[in-house]
mmCIF file of C-alpha atoms in Angstrom:
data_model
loop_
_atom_site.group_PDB
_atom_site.id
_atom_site.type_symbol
_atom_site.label_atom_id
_atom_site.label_comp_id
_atom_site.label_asym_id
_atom_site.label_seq_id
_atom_site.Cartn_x
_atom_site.Cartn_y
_atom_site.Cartn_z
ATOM 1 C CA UNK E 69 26.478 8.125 14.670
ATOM 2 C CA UNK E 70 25.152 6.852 11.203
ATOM 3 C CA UNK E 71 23.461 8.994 9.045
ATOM 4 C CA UNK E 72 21.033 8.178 7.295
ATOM 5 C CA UNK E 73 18.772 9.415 4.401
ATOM 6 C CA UNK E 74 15.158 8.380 3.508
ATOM 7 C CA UNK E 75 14.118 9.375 -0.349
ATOM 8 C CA UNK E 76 10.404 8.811 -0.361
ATOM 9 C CA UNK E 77 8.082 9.182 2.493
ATOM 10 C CA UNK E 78 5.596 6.810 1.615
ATOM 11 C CA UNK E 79 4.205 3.540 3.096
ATOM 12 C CA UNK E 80 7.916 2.045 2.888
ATOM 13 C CA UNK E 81 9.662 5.450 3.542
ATOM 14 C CA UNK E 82 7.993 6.501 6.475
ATOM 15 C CA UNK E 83 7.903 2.829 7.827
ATOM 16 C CA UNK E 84 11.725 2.848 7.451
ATOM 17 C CA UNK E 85 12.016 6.311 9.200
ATOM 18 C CA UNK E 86 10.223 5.083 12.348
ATOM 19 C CA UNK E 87 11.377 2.053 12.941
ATOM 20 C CA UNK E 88 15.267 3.593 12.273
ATOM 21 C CA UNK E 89 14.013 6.675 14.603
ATOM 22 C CA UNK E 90 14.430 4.071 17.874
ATOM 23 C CA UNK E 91 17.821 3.155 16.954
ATOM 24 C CA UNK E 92 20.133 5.489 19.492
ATOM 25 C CA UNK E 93 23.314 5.699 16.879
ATOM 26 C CA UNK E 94 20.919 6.611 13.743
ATOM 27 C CA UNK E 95 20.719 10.337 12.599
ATOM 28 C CA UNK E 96 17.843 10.818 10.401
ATOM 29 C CA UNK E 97 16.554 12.831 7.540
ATOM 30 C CA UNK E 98 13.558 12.210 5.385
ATOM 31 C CA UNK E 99 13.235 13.596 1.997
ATOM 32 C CA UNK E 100 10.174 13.797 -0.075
ATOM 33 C CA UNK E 101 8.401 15.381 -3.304
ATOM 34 C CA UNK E 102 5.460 14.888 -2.254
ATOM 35 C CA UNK E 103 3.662 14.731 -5.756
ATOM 36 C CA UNK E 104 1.912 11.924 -7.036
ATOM 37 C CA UNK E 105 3.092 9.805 -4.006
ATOM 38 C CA UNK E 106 0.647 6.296 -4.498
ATOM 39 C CA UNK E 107 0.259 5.901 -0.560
ATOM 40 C CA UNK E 108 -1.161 9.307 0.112
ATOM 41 C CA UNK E 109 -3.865 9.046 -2.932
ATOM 42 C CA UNK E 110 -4.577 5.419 -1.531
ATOM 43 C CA UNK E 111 -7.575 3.945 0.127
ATOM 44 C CA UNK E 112 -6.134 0.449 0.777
ATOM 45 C CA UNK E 113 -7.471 -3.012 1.600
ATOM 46 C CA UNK E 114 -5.300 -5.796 3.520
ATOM 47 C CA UNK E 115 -6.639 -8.800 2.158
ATOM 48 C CA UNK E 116 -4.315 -11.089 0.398
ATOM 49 C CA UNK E 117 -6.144 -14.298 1.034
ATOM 50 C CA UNK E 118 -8.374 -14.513 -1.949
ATOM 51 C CA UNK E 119 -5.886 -13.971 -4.336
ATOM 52 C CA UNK E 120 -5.634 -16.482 -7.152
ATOM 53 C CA UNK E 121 -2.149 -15.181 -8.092
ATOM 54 C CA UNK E 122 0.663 -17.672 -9.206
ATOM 55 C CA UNK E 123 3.477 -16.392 -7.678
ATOM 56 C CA UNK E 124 3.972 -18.080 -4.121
ATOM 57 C CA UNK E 125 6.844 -15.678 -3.290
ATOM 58 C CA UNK E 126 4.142 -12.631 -3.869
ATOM 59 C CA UNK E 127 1.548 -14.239 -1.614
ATOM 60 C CA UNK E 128 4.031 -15.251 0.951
ATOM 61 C CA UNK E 129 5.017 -11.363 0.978
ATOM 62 C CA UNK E 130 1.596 -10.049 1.181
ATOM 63 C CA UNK E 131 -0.012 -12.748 4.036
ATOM 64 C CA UNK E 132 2.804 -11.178 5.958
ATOM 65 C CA UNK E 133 2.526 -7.727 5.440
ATOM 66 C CA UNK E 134 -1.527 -8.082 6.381
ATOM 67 C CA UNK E 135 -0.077 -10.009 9.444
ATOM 68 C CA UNK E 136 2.721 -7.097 10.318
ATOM 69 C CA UNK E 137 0.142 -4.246 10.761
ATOM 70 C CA UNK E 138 -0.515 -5.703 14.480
ATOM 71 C CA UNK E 139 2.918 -5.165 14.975
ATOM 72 C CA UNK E 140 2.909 -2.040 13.532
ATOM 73 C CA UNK E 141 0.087 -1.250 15.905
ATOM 74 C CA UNK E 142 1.693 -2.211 18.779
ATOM 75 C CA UNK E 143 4.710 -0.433 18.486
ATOM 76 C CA UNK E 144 2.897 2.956 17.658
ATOM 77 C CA UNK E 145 1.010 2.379 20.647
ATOM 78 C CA UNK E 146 4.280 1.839 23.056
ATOM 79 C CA UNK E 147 5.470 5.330 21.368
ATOM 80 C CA UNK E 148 2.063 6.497 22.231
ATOM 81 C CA UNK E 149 0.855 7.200 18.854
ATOM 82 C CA UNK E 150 -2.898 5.781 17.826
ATOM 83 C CA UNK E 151 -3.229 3.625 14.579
ATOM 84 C CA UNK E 152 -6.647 4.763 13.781
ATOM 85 C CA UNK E 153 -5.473 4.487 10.346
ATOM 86 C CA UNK E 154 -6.100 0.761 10.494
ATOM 87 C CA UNK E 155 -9.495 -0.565 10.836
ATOM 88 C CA UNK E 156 -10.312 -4.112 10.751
ATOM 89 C CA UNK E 157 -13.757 -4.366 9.311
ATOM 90 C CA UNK E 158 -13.863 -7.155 7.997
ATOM 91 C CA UNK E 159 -14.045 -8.101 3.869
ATOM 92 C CA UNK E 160 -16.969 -9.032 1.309
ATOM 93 C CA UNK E 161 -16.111 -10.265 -1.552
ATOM 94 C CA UNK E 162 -18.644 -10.385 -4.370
ATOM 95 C CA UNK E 163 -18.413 -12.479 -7.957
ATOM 96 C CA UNK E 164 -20.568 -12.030 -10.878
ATOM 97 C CA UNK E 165 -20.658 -16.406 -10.987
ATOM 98 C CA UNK E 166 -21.524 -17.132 -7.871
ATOM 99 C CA UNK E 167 -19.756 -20.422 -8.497
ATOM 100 C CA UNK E 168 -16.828 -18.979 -8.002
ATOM 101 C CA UNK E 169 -17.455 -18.020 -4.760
ATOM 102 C CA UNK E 170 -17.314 -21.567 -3.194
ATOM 103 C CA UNK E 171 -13.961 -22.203 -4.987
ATOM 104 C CA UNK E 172 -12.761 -18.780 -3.095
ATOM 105 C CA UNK E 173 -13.919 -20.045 -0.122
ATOM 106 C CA UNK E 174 -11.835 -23.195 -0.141
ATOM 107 C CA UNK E 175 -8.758 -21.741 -1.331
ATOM 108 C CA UNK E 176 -9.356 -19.532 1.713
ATOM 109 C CA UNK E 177 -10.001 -21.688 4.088
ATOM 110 C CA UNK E 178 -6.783 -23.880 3.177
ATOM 111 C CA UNK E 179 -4.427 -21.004 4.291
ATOM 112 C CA UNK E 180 -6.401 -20.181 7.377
ATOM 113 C CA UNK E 181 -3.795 -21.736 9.225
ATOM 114 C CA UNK E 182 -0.986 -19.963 8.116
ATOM 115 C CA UNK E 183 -3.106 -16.673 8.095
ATOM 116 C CA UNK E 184 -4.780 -16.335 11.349
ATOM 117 C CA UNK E 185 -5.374 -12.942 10.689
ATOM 118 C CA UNK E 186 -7.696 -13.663 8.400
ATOM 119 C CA UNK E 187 -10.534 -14.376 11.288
ATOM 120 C CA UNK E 188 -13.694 -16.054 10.285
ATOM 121 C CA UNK E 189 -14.809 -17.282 6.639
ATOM 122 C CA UNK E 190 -18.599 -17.875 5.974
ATOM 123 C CA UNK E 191 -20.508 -17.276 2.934
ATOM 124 C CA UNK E 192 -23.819 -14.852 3.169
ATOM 125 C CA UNK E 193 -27.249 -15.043 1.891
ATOM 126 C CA UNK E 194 -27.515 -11.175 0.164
ATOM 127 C CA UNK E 195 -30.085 -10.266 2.934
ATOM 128 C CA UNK E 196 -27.455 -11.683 5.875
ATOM 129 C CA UNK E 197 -25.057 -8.797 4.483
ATOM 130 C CA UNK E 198 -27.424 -6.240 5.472
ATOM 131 C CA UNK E 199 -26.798 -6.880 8.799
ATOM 132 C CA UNK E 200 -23.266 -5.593 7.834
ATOM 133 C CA UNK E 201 -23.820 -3.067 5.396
ATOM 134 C CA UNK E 202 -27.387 -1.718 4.759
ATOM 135 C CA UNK E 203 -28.503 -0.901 1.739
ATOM 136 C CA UNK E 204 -25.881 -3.103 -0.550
ATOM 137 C CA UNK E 205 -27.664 -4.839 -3.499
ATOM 138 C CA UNK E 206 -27.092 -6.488 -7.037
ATOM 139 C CA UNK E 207 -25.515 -10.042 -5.947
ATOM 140 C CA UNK E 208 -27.192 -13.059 -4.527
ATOM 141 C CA UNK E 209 -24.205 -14.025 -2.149
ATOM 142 C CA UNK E 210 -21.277 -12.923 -1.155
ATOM 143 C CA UNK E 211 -18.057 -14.107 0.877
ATOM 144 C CA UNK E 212 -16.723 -12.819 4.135
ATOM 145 C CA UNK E 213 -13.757 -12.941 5.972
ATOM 146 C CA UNK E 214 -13.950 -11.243 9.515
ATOM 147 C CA UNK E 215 -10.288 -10.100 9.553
ATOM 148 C CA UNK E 216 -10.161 -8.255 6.120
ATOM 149 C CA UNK E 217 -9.287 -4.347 7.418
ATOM 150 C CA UNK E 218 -9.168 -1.213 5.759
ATOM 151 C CA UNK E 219 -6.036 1.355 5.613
ATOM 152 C CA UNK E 220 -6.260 5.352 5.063
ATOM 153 C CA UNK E 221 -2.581 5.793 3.514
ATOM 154 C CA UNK E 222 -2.534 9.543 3.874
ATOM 155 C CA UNK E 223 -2.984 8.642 7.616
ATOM 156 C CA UNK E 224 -0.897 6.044 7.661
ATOM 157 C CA UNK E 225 2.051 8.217 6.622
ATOM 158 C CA UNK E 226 1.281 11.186 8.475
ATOM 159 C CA UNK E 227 0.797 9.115 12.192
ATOM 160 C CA UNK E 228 4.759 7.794 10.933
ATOM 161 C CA UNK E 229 6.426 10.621 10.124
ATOM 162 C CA UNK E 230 4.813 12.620 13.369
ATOM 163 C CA UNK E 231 6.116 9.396 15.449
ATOM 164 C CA UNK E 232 9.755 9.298 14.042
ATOM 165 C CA UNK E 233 10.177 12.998 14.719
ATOM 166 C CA UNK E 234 12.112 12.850 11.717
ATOM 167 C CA UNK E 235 13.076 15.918 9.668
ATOM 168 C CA UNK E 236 11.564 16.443 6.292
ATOM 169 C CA UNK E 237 12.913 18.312 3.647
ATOM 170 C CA UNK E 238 10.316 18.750 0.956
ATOM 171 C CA UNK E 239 11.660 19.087 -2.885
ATOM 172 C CA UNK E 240 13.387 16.692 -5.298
ATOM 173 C CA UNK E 241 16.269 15.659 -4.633
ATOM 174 C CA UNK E 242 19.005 13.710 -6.506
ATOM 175 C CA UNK E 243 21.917 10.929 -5.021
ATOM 176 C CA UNK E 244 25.603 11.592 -5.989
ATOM 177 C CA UNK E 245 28.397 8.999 -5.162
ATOM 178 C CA UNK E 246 31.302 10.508 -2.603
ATOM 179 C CA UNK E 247 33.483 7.444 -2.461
ATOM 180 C CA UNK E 248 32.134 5.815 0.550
ATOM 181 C CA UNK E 249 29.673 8.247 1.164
ATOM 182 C CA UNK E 250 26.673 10.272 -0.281
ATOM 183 C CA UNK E 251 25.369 13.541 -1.655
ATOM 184 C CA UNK E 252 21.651 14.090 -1.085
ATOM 185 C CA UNK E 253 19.921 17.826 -1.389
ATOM 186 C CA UNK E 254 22.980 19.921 0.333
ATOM 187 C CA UNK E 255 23.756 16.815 2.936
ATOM 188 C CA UNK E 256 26.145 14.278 3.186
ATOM 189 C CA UNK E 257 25.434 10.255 4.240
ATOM 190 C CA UNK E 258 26.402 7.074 5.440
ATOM 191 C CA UNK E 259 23.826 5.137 3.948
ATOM 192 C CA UNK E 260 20.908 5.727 1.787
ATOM 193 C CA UNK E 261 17.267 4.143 1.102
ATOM 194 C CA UNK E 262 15.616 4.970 -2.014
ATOM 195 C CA UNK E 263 11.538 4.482 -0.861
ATOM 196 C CA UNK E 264 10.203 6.543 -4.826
ATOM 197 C CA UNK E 265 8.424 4.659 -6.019
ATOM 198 C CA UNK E 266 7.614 4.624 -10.174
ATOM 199 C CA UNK E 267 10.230 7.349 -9.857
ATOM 200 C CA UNK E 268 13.398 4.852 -9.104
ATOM 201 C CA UNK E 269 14.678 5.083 -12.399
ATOM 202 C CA UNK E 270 14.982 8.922 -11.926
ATOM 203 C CA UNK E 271 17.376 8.726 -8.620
ATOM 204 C CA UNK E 272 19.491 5.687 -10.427
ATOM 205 C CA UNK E 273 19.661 6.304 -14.186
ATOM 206 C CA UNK E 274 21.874 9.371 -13.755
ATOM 207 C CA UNK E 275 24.200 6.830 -12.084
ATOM 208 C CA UNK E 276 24.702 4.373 -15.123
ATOM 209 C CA UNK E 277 22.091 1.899 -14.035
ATOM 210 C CA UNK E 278 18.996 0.096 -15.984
ATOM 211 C CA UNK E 279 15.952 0.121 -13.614
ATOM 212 C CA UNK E 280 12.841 -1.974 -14.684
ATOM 213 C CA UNK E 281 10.208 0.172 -12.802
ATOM 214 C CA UNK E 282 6.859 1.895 -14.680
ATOM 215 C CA UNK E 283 4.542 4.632 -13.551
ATOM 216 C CA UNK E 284 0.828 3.360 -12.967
ATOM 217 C CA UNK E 285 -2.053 5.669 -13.080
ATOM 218 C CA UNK E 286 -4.702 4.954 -10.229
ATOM 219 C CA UNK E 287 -7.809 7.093 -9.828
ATOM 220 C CA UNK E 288 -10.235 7.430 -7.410
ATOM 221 C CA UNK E 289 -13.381 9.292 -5.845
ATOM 222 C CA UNK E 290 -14.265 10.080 -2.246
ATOM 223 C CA UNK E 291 -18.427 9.839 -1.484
ATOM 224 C CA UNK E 292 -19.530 12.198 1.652
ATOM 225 C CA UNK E 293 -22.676 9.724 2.919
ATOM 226 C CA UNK E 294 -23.230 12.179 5.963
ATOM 227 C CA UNK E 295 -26.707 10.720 6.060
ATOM 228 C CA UNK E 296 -25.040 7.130 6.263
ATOM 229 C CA UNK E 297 -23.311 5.730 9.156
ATOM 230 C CA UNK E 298 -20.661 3.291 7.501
ATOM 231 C CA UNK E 299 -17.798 3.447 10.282
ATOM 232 C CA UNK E 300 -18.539 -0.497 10.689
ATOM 233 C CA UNK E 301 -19.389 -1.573 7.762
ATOM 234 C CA UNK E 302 -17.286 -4.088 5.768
ATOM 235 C CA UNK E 303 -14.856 -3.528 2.111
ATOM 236 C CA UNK E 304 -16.592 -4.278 -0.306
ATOM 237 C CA UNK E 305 -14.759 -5.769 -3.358
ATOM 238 C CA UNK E 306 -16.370 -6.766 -5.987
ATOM 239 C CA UNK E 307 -15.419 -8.349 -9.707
ATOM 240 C CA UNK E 308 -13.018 -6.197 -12.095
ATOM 241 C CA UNK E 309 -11.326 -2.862 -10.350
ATOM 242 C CA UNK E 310 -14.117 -1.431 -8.490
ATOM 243 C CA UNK E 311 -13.743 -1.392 -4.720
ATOM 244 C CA UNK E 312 -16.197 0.068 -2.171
ATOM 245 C CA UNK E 313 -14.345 1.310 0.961
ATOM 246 C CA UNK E 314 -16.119 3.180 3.814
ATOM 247 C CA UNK E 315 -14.560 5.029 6.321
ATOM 248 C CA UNK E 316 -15.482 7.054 9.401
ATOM 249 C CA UNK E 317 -17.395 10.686 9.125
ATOM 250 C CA UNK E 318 -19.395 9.015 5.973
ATOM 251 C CA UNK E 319 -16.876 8.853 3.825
ATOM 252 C CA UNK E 320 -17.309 6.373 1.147
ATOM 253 C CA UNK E 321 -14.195 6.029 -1.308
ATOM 254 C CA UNK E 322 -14.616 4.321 -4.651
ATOM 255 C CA UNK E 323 -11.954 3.180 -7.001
ATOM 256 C CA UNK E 324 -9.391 2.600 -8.266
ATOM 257 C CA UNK E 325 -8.648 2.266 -11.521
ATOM 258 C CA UNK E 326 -5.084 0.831 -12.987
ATOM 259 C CA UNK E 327 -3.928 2.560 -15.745
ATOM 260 C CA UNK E 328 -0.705 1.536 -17.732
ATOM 261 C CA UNK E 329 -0.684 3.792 -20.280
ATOM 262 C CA UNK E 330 -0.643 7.463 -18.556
ATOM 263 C CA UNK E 331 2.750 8.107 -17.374
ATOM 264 C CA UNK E 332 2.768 10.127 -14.311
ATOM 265 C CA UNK E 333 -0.043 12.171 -15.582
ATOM 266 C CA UNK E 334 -2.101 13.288 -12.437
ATOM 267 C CA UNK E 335 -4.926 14.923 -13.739
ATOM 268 C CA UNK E 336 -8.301 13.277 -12.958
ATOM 269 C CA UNK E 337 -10.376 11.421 -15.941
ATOM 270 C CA UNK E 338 -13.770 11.827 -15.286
ATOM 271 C CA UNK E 339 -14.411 9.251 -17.669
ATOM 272 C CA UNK E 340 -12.786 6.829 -15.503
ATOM 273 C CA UNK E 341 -14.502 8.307 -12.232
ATOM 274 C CA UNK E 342 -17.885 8.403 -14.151
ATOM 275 C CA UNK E 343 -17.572 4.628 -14.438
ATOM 276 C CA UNK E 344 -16.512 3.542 -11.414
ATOM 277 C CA UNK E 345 -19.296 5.461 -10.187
ATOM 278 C CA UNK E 346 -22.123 3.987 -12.279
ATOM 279 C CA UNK E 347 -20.430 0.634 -11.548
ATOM 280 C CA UNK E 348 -20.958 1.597 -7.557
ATOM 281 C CA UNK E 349 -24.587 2.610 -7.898
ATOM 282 C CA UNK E 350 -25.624 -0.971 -9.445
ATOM 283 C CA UNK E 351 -24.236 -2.481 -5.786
ATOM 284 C CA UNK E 352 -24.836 0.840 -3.667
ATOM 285 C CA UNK E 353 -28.135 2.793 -5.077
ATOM 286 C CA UNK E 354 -27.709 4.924 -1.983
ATOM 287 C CA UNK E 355 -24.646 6.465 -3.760
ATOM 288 C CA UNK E 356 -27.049 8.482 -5.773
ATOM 289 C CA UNK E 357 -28.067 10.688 -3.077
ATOM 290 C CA UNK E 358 -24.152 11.398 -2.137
ATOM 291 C CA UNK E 359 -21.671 14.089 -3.127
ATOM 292 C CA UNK E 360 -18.093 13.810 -4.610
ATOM 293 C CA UNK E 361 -16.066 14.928 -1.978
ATOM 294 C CA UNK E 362 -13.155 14.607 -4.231
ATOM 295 C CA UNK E 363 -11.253 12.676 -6.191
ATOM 296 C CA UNK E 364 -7.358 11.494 -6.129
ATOM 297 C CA UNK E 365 -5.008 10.527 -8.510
ATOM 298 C CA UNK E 366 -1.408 8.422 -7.552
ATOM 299 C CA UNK E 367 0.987 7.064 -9.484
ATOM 300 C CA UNK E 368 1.672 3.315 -8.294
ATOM 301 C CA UNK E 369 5.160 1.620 -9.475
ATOM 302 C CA UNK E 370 5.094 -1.487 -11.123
ATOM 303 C CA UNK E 371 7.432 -4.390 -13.167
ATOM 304 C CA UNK E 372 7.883 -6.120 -16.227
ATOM 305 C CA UNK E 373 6.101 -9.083 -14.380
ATOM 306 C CA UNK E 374 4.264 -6.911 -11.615
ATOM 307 C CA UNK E 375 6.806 -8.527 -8.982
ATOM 308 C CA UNK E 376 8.006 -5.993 -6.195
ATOM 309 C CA UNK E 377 11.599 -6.022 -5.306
ATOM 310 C CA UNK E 378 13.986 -4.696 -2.699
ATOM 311 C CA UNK E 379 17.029 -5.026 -1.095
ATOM 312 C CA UNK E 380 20.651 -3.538 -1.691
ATOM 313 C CA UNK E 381 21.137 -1.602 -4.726
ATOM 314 C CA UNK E 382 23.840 -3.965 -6.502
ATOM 315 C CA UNK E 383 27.060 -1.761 -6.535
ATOM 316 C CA UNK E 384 26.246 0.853 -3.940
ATOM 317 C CA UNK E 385 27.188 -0.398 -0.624
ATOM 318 C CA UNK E 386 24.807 1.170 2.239
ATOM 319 C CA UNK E 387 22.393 1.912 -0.477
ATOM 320 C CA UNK E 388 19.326 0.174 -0.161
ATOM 321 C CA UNK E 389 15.728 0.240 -2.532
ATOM 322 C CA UNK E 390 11.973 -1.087 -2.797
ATOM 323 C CA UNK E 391 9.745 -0.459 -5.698
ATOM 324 C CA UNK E 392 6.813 -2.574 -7.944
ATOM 325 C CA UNK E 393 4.930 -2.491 -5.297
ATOM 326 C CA UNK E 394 2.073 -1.687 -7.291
ATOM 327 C CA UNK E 395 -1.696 -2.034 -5.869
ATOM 328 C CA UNK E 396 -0.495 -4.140 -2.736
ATOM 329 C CA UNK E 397 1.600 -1.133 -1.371
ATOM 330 C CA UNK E 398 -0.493 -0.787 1.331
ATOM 331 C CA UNK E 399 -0.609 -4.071 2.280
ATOM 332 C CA UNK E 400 3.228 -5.000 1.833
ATOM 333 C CA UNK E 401 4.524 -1.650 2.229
ATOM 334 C CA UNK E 402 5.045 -1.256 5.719
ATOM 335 C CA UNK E 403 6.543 -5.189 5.970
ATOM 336 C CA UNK E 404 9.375 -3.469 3.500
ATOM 337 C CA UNK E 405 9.978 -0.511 5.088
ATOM 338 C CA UNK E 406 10.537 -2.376 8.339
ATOM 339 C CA UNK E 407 12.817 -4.813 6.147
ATOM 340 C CA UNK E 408 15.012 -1.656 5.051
ATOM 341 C CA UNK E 409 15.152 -0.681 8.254
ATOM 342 C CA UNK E 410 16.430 -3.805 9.811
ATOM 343 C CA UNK E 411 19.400 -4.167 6.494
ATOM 344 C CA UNK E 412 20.526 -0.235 7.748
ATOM 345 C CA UNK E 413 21.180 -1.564 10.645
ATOM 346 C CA UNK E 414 22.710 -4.708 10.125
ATOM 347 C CA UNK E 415 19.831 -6.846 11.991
ATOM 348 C CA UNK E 416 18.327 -10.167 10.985
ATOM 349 C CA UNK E 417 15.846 -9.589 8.264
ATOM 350 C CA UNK E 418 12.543 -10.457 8.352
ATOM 351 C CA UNK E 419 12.298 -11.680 4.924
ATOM 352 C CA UNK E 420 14.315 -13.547 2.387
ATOM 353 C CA UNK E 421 15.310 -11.290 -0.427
ATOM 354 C CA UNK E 422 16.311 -13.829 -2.687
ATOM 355 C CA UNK E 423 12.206 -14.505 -3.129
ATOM 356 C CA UNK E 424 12.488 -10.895 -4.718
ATOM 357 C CA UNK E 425 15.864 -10.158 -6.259
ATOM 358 C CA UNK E 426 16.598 -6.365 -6.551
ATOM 359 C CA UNK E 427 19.086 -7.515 -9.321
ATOM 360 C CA UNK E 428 16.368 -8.794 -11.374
ATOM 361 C CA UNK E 429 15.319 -5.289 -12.131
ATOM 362 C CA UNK E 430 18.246 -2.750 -10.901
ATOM 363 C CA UNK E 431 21.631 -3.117 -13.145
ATOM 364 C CA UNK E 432 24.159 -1.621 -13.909
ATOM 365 C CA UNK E 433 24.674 -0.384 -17.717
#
């Protein structure tokens, strides 16, 4: 029997721990902070296809990830869990020059093959898209892609961890070298995966080792629309950071900001809520008549080049890592976890990791 310990029970984490939780010769134990943690504050959209980003490797990573959650799906369903967590809604995407919007579209359109997930394109007149979301305003068109979905992380995380059956042992913890073996909390291990987060460098700096991760400060504010019925309704994204995200029971969640310059400060900035919520109004006037349900603050990891990475920690055999996820940890999140999952146990990965070399940004000092 291996055992194995999961630091971080986040979208990676908790994807690790229930994917490792079918293996029969796996002995499990999740450990987790649980402050700050990016996938629990996050209201997440899976679509990767209009992204104008450079890097192929990055887009290759995410188009994947948006394609895993049906697999994801699936497998919660054979354990008899629901993914209601998931919702496909579909995406509108909305651009201040509405020139840009036709260039969007073809870029789109010219990885539809290799993204089927992506379902149908078209472009909308503003009052086709109140067919599909009543009430939205302050554009003249707008771009939609049928397969765009929507993710509650805290949900995502919780249907997981409840599916794995996994233990969790809430606190910090730190990882101590035994030779071939390792010291986590009071426990000993086999092998290790290190799912923190912006708070890598704390596990593996003690240990000699330069890690190239930074703390991210995302905000953002939860809208009760109980006189709305949104369950159906499309993402809206439109330019900058602002996102519009409905979810079931009238929630409306709007957000989030990226802030590079906080630390792991968690306290809310209602100067950064305040705008995002005047921003909201100009496309959603219904806003006005809502209430602040509440708002969240996360702390996202990110890079010197806002790259994610993952893969064995160089040095520590059986120790494995993911971090710079940053704002697509929903959306490649789970694809890693699974990928962690599979190196534990010695089976054919389901990505290349020299696209995102862990030794880029993890070495030893």
């Amino acid at each position: 029997m291996t055992k194995i310990a999961i630091i971080g029970a986040g979208a990676v984490g908790a994807t690790a721990a229930f994917y490792l939780s079918r293996e029969t010769d796996c002995d499990l134990t999740v450990f987790d902070y649980g402050e700050g943690q990016a996938t629990k504050a996050a209201a997440g959209i899976i679509c990767p296809w209009f992204s104008k980003r450079r890097n192929k490797a990055w887009y290759r990573l995410a188009n994947k990830g948006a394609h895993f959650y049906q697999e994801l799906l699936k497998d919660l369903a054979a354990s008899g869990y629901d993914g209601d967590f998931y919702q496909q809604t579909g995406v509108l995407l909305l651009k201040k020059d509405d020139k840009k919007l036709d260039e969007l579209y073809d870029l789109a359109l010219s990885r539809r093959d290799e993204a089927p997930a992506m379902g149908d394109l078209s472009l909308l007149e503003a009052s086709q898209v109140q067919d599909l979301f009543p009430g939205l305003t302050g554009f003249a068109r707008a771009l939609y892609a049928t397969g765009g979905a929507r993710v509650d992380g805290a949900r995502l995380t919780q249907t997981l961890l409840k599916a794995s059956g996994v233990p969790l042992v809430k606190g910090k913890v730190d990882l101590e070298v035994l030779g071939d073996a390792y010291r986590v909390g009071h426990q000993v291990f086999d092998q290790v995966i290190l799912a923190t987060g912006a708070w890598l460098g704390e596990i593996l700096e003690p240990l000699g080792y330069s890690v190239d991760v930074r703390p991210q400060k995302g905000q953002l504010s939860d809208y009760s629309m109980s006189h709305q019925k949104l369950d159906t309704c499309p993402v809206v994204m439109p330019e900058g950071e602002l996102d519009l995200i409905p979810f079931t029971n009238g929630q409306l969640s709007i957000g989030a900001s990226h802030e590079n310059d906080k630390g792991f400060d968690l306290t809310v900035d209602p100067t950064i809520t305040e705008r995002f919520d005047q921003e909201a109004m100009g496309y959603y006037p219904d806003l006005r008549q809502a209430k602040v349900h509440q708002s969240r603050v996360g702390t996202r990891a990110y890079t010197r080049d806002f790259s994610p990475f993952f893969g064995q920690v160089p040095g520590l055999s059986g120790v494995y890592a993911a971090s710079g996820l940053g704002s697509t940890g929903l959306t490649i999140g789970p694809l890693i976890g699974q990928f962690l999952a599979n190196l534990a146990t010695s089976k054919k990965p389901s990505l290349n990791p020299s696209d995102y070399p862990i030794g880029s940004y993890i070495a030893k000092r």
